[in-house]
């Protein structure tokens, strides 16, 4: 089997973050009662006319810009004709030969040798991105099927890759990168469980060293990243085995059975649809001006992997921390704002990537909770780090008061003063406590004097407890050693 290599091309459908449909003002929200988000245009009733959703065009252009595509000066609309009960008009408005975005690349990140080590990065070529309308949803029951047209007509883009992926791992990384970038820039929520991102995977194998592409099969409508990874792996193995035995691969559509983990043939190329595309006579082509594109470009955030590289290089952060901070553009902004107020990126990064995220997820919906609405301000995090640096409080106290800063929005100095948490640097006072703890704990004292270096930790713990964490740790260490000597 090692003599064959896989070639994969993905077609990824992503629902754009729009409140209304592609060609009418009917609202769209996930999870509404069936068939409540329709109108005569959605239902394709005679005499209705489509009117373009400008925001959908803008989000598509921004998607193209995130992935370095050429944005077409003019794009147009075509009817893709086929009958299916989830599609009220019996044609889908899509883009055939003049899509909105052409070419481009998606930068993917492959898993590193360990969780805290950055993996390899590589650019995967795109063919195009086009804009179309989604279809409704069928639910099948034992004695019939029901259709819900709520999703029908919602803005959907299709991102088509070149056959430029070479393993199931790369296919998964490609989907992860699309999700990361689109969520990051606010273009889609890409929630696969809600069907906001779906994928068709095209897979072929060829003898290693061959330039010619093998015959491909296509798995349609995969709705999870693990589904893509597993079905691609299954198909690579199946095709390699067939070829090894001297058999032949047929170009066909196959269905992935996720429960049992195998693919099964659905229809062959001969049965493939002829969609009889033609330009939609009800819609004008869209002219996209340079100024419009520039204006949309200016509103995009720095791309997450670019930002990750910058955090590693400029702030010297460890990879795991940089990658956590770059999962969400608001989180990154918050971190950078705090760093401008206190130039200790590692300490700030620690509080943001660990303590802040822990508090956010304790408040459950970390993702939907806009960070801008947080009670805690970046200035407060910067101040907290300063208090530790200046020796006003210990690192431990800083961590202890973080949840309170998060809940009340109070500044760390306010909390420190209110609760009397200032670190004690009064030498005589600390020395007194140290002497008492030594007198009260003959066992660790004996062990330490017998050469067990670690035994001092028990004494330190005693002093910290007695001073409620307020004694300066460096001073405690010094004084204990002096008294024990
Ligand atoms: P269709 O629209 O009929 O699915 P396309 O030519 O648009 O056909 O190709 C769709 C996808 O299939 C693209 O992502 C492309 O990269 C991929 N693809 C085409 N040929 C192969 C092949 N031999 N092996 C793997 N993927 C392929
Ligand atoms: Mg296809």
PDB file of C-alpha atoms and ligand atoms in Angstrom, residues 7-11 127 160-164 202-204 213-216 218, ligand 1:
ATOM      1  CA  UNK A   7      -4.502  13.368  -3.775  1.00  0.00           C
ATOM      2  CA  UNK A   8      -7.446  15.217  -2.270  1.00  0.00           C
ATOM      3  CA  UNK A   9      -9.504  18.226  -3.337  1.00  0.00           C
ATOM      4  CA  UNK A  10     -12.180  19.691  -1.062  1.00  0.00           C
ATOM      5  CA  UNK A  11     -15.324  21.684  -1.838  1.00  0.00           C
ATOM      6  CA  UNK A 127      -9.444  27.167  -7.499  1.00  0.00           C
ATOM      7  CA  UNK A 160     -13.080  24.908  -3.974  1.00  0.00           C
ATOM      8  CA  UNK A 161      -9.522  23.697  -3.491  1.00  0.00           C
ATOM      9  CA  UNK A 162      -7.176  22.468  -6.171  1.00  0.00           C
ATOM     10  CA  UNK A 163      -6.229  18.785  -5.872  1.00  0.00           C
ATOM     11  CA  UNK A 164      -3.442  20.012  -3.586  1.00  0.00           C
ATOM     12  CA  UNK A 202     -12.716  14.257  -3.625  1.00  0.00           C
ATOM     13  CA  UNK A 203     -10.127  11.527  -3.250  1.00  0.00           C
ATOM     14  CA  UNK A 204      -7.863   9.707  -5.687  1.00  0.00           C
ATOM     15  CA  UNK A 213      -4.019  12.376 -11.289  1.00  0.00           C
ATOM     16  CA  UNK A 214      -5.855   9.145 -10.575  1.00  0.00           C
ATOM     17  CA  UNK A 215      -9.590   8.635 -10.964  1.00  0.00           C
ATOM     18  CA  UNK A 216     -11.416  10.279  -8.059  1.00  0.00           C
ATOM     19  CA  UNK A 218     -16.437  12.078  -4.138  1.00  0.00           C
TER      20      UNK A 218
HETATM   21  P1  LIG B   1     -17.299  18.739  -9.705  1.00  0.00           P
HETATM   22  O1  LIG B   1     -17.844  20.108  -9.617  1.00  0.00           O
HETATM   23  O2  LIG B   1     -17.969  17.850 -10.662  1.00  0.00           O
HETATM   24  O3  LIG B   1     -17.222  18.082  -8.364  1.00  0.00           O
HETATM   25  P2  LIG B   1     -14.628  19.834 -10.217  1.00  0.00           P
HETATM   26  O4  LIG B   1     -13.765  19.686 -11.412  1.00  0.00           O
HETATM   27  O5  LIG B   1     -15.140  21.185  -9.944  1.00  0.00           O
HETATM   28  O6  LIG B   1     -15.800  18.784 -10.298  1.00  0.00           O
HETATM   29  O7  LIG B   1     -13.753  19.329  -8.978  1.00  0.00           O
HETATM   30  C1  LIG B   1     -14.198  19.368  -7.710  1.00  0.00           C
HETATM   31  C2  LIG B   1     -13.091  19.054  -6.724  1.00  0.00           C
HETATM   32  O8  LIG B   1     -12.449  17.838  -7.026  1.00  0.00           O
HETATM   33  C3  LIG B   1     -11.995  20.084  -6.657  1.00  0.00           C
HETATM   34  O9  LIG B   1     -11.766  20.389  -5.304  1.00  0.00           O
HETATM   35  C4  LIG B   1     -10.783  19.398  -7.250  1.00  0.00           C
HETATM   36  O10 LIG B   1      -9.594  19.825  -6.647  1.00  0.00           O
HETATM   37  C5  LIG B   1     -11.055  17.969  -6.920  1.00  0.00           C
HETATM   38  N1  LIG B   1     -10.443  17.018  -7.855  1.00  0.00           N
HETATM   39  C6  LIG B   1     -10.556  16.999  -9.192  1.00  0.00           C
HETATM   40  N2  LIG B   1      -9.886  15.958  -9.719  1.00  0.00           N
HETATM   41  C7  LIG B   1      -9.355  15.267  -8.670  1.00  0.00           C
HETATM   42  C8  LIG B   1      -8.566  14.072  -8.560  1.00  0.00           C
HETATM   43  N3  LIG B   1      -8.200  13.369  -9.625  1.00  0.00           N
HETATM   44  N4  LIG B   1      -8.209  13.683  -7.322  1.00  0.00           N
HETATM   45  C9  LIG B   1      -8.590  14.361  -6.237  1.00  0.00           C
HETATM   46  N5  LIG B   1      -9.327  15.479  -6.287  1.00  0.00           N
HETATM   47  C10 LIG B   1      -9.706  15.940  -7.487  1.00  0.00           C
END
